[in-house]
Short mmCIF file of C-alpha atoms in Angstrom, two decimals:
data_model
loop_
_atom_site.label_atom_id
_atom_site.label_comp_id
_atom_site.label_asym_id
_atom_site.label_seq_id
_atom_site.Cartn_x
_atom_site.Cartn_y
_atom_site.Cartn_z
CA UNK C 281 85.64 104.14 66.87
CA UNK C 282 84.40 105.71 64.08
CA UNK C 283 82.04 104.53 61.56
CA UNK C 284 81.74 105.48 58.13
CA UNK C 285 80.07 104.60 54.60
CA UNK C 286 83.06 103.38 51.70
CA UNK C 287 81.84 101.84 48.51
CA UNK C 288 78.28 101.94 49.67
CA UNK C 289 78.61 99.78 53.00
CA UNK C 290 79.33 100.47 56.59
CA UNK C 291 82.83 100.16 57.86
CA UNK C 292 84.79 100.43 61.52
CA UNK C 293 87.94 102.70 61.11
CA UNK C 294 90.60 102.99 63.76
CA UNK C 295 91.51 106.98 64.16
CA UNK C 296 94.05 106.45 61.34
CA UNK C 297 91.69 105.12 58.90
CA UNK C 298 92.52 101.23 59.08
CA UNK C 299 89.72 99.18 59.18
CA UNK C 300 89.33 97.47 62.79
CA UNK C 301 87.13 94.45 61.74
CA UNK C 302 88.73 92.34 58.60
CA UNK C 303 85.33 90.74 58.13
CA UNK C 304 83.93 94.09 56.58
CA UNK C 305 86.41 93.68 53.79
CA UNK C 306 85.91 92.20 50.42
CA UNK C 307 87.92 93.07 47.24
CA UNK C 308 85.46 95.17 45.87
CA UNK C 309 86.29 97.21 48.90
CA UNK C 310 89.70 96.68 48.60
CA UNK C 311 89.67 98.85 45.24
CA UNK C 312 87.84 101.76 46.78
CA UNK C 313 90.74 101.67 49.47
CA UNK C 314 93.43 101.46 47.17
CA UNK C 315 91.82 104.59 45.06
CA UNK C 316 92.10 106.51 48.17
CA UNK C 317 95.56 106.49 48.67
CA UNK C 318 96.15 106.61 44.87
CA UNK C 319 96.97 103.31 44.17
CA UNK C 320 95.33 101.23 40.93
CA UNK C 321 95.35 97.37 42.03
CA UNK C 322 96.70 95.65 38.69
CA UNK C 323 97.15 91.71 38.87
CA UNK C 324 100.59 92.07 40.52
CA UNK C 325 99.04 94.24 43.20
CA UNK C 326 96.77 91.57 43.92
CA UNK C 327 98.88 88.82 45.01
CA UNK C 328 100.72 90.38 48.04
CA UNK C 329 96.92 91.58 48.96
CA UNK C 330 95.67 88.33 48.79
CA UNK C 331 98.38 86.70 50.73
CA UNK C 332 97.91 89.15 53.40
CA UNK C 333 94.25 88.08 53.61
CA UNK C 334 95.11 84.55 53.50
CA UNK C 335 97.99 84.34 55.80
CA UNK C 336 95.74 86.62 58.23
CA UNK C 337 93.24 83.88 58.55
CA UNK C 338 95.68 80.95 59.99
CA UNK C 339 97.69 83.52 61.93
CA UNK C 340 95.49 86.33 62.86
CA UNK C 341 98.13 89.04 62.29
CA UNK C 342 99.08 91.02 59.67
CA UNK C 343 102.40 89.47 58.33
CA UNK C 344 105.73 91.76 57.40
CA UNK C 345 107.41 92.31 54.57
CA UNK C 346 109.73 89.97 55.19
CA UNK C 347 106.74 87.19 55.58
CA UNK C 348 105.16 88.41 52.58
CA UNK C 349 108.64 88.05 51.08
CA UNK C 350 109.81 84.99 52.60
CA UNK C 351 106.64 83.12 53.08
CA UNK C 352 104.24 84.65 50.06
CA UNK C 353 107.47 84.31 47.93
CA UNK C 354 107.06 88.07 46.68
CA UNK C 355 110.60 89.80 46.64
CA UNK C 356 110.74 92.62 48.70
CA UNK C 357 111.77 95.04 45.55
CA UNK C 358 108.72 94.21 43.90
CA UNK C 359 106.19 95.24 46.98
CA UNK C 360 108.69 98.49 47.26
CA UNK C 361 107.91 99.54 43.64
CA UNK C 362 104.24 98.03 43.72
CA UNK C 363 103.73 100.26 46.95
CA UNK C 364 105.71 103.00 47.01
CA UNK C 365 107.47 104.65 50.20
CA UNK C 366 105.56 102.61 52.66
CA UNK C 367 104.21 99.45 51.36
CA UNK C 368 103.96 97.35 54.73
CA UNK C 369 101.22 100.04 55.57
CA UNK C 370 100.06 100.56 51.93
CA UNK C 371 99.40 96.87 51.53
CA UNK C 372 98.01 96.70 55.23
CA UNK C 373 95.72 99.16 54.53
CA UNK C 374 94.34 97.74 51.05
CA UNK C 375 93.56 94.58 52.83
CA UNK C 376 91.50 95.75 55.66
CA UNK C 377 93.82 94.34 58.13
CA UNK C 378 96.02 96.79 61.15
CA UNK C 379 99.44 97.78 60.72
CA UNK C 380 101.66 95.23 60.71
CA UNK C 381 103.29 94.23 65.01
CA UNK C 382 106.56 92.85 63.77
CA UNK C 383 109.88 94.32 64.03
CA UNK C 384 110.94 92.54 61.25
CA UNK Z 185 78.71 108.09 60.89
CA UNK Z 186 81.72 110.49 60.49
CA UNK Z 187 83.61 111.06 57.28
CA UNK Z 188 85.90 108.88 55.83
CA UNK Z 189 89.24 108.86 57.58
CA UNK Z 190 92.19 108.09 55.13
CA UNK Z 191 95.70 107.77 56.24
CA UNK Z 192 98.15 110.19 54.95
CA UNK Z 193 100.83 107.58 53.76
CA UNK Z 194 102.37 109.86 51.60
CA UNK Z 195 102.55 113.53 52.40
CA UNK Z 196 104.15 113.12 55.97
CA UNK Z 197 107.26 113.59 55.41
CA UNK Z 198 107.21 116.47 52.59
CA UNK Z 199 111.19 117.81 54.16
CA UNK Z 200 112.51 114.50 52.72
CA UNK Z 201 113.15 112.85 56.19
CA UNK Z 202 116.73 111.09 55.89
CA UNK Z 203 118.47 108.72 58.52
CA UNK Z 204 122.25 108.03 59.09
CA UNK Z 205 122.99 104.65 60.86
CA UNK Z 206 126.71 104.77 61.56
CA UNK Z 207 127.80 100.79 63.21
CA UNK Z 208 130.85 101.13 64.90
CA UNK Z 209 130.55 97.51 66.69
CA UNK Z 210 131.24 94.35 65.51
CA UNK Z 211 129.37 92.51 68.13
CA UNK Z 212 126.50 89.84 67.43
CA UNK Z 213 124.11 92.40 69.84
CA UNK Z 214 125.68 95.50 68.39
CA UNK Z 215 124.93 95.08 64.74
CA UNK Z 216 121.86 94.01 65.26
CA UNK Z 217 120.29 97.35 66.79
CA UNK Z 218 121.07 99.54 63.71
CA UNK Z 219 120.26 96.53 61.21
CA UNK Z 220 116.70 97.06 62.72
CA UNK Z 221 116.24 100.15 63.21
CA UNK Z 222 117.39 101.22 59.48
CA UNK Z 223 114.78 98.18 58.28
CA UNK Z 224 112.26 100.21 59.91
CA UNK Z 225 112.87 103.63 58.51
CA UNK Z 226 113.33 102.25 54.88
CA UNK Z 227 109.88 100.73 55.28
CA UNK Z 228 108.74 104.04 56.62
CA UNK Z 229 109.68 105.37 53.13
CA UNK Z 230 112.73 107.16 54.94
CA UNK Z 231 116.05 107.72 52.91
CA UNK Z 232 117.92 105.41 54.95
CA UNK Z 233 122.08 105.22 55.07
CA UNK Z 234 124.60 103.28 57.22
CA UNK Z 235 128.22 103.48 57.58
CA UNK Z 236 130.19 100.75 58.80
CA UNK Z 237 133.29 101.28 60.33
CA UNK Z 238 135.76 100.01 62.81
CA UNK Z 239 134.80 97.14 64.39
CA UNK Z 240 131.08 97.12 61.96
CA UNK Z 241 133.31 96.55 59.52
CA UNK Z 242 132.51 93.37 60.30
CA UNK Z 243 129.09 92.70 59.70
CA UNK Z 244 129.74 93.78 56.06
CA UNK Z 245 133.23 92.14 55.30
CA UNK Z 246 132.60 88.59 53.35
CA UNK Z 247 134.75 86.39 55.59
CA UNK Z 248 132.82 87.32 59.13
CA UNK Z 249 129.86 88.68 58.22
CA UNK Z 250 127.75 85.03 59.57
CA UNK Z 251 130.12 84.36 62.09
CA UNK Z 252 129.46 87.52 64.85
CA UNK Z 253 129.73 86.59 68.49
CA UNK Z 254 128.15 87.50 71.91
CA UNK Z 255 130.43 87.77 74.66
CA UNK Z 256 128.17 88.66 77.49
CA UNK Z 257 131.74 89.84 79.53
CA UNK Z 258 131.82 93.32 80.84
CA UNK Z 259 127.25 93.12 79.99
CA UNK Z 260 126.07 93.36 83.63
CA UNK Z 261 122.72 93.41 82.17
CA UNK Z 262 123.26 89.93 81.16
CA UNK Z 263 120.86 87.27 82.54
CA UNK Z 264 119.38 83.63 80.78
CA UNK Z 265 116.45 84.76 78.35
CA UNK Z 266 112.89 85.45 79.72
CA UNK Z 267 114.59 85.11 83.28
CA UNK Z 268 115.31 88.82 83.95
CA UNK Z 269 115.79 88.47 87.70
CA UNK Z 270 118.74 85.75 87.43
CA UNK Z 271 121.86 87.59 87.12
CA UNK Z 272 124.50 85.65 85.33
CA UNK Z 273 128.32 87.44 86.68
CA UNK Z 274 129.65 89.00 83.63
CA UNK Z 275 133.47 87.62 84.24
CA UNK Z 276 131.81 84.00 83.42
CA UNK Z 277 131.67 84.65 80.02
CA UNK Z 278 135.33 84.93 79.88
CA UNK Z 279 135.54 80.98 80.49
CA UNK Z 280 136.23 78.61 77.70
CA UNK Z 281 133.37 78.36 75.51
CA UNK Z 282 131.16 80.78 77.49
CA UNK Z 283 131.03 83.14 74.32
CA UNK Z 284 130.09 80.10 71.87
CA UNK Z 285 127.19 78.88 73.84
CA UNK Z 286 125.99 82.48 74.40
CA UNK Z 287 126.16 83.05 70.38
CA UNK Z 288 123.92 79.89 69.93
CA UNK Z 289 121.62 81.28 72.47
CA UNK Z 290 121.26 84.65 71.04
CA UNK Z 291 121.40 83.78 67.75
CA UNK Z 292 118.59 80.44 68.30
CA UNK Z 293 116.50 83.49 70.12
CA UNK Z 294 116.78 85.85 66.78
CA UNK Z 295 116.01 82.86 64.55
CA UNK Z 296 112.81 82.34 66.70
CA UNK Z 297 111.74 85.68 66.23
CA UNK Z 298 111.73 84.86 62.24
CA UNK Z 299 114.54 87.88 61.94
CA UNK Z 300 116.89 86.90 59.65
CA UNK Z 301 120.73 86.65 60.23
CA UNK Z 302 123.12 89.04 59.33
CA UNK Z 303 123.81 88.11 56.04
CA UNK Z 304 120.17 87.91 55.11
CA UNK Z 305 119.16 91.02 56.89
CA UNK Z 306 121.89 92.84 54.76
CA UNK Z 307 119.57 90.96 51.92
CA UNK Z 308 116.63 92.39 53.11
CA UNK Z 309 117.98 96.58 53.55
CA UNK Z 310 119.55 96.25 50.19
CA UNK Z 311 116.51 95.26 48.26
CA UNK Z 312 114.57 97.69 50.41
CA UNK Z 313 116.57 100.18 49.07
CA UNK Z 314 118.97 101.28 51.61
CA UNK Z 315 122.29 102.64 51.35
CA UNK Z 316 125.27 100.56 52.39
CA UNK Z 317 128.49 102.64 52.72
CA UNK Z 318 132.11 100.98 53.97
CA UNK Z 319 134.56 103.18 55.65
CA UNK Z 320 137.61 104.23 53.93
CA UNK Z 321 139.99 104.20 56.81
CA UNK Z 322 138.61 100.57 58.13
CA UNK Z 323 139.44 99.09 54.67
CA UNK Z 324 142.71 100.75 54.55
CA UNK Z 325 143.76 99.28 57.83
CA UNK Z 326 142.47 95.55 57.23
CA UNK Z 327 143.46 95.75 53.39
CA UNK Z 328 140.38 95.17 52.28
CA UNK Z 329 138.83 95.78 48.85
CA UNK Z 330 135.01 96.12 47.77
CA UNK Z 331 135.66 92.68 46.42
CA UNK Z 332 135.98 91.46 50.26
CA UNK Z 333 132.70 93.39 50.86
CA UNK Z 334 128.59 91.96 50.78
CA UNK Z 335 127.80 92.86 47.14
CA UNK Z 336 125.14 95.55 48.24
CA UNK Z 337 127.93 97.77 49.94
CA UNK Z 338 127.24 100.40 47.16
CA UNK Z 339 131.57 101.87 47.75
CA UNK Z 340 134.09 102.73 50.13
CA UNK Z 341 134.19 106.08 50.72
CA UNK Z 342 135.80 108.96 53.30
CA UNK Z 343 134.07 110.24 56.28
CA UNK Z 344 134.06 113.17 54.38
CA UNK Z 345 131.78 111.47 51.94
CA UNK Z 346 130.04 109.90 54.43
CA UNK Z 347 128.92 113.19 55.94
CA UNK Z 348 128.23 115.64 52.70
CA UNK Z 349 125.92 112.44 51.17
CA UNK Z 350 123.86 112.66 55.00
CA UNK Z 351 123.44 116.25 54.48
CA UNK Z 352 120.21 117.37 56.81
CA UNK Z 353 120.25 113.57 58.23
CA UNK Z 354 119.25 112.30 61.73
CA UNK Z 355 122.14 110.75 62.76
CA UNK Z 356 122.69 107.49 64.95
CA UNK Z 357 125.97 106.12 66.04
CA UNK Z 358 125.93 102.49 67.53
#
């Protein structure tokens, strides 16, 4: 598992990049992430990040898009034009957390 | 410490990767398959495209669109869930009321799973940005119009159409 130095701290990447222990993440982090896949977090990128984090913590999974829709009450147009092309593993990414498991 | 490894979300699929989902089946277990499997390659950032026609006219047409069934009749496969080594003989399902209670079970299973029903799913692809095509000749022969049609069904078109607009697609056919 590799082991590498972002925004001046030491991380745990899986062999994609995707950070492999959530606790290493803070938003601060979370920027430097976003910059690297050429994303600028505004306000509105913020809140599906957040409920990722959140929702992670009670059900120790990374929710879909459809949760984030359905659940974090953000519709699923908005996280396709906030995070273009892929957003479930855009977002996924941002937030320190793996891909997400669901089908759906 | 190694470098730092950054996924490649956006340059792995420089070709322009496109998928054609053609549903043929109007079955509860049929439709579901390519509703899936399109939901997954639109989130994959995949120009994504299904065609319903024939009998998947159904899971776009208005008036049936919640109400698809599971007959487990002619499925040899079939058993109860989670119970893979009970075999249930297929010619029960033909029995009077066999194909309701099998519909509750699949769909109760789906609804479980937090996967949305039909209607819902078709929802979910739309705002995803998927393309929803009807067949020409399956309106023709049920008389239906793009008013009888879910409201994301972007037209009706031809084969023909079907298969310029997929130009350089994979192609599925459920």
């Amino acid at each position: 598992m590799p082991t590498t130095t972002i925004a001046g701290r030491s991380v745990d990447l899986d062999a994609e990049g995707f950070l492999t222990n959530p606790d290493q993440w803070d938003e601060e982090l979370a920027q430097t992430l976003a910059g690297n896949i050429g994303i600028t977090l505004t306000d509105a990128h913020w809140v599906p990040i957040r409920f990722l984090r959140k929702d992670f913590e009670t059900q120790k999974e990374t929710a879909t898009l459809r949760r984030i829709s359905t659940v974090g009450g953000i519709p699923v147009k908005e996280l396709f034009a906030l995070f273009p092309g892929k957003p479930a593993k855009k977002m996924s990414y941002i937030a320190g957390l793996q891909k997400p498991k669901g089908c759906v | 410490m190694t470098d730092m490894i950054v996924p490649s979300f956006d340059d792995e699929t420089p070709t322009g990767r496109k998928l054609a989902i053609i549903c043929s089946k109007g079955n509860l277990d049929m439709a579901y398959p390519g509703l899936i499997l399109a939901n997954a390659a639109v989130g994959e950032g995949i120009e994504t495209h299904l065609f319903f026609t024939f009998w998947g006219f159904d899971i776009i047409n208005k008036a049936t669109m919640s109400h698809l069934k599971f007959s487990f009749v002619g499925n040899t496969a079939m058993h109860p869930p989670g119970h893979a080594g009970i075999g249930i003989h297929h010619m029960l399902g033909a029995l009077p009321g066999a194909t309701a209670a099998a519909t509750k079970m699949m769909k109760k299973q789906i609804a479980d799973l937090d996967v949305p029903d039909v209607p819902e799913f078709l929802d979910l692809l739309h705002d995803s940005g998927a393309h929803l095509w009807a067949c020409r000749m399956s309106a023709d022969m049920n008389q239906l119009t793009e008013d009888d049609l879910y409201d994301g069904v972007e037209a009706i078109i031809s084969a023909t159409d079907f298969i310029e607009l997929t130009d350089g697609a994979q192609l599925l056919f459920i």
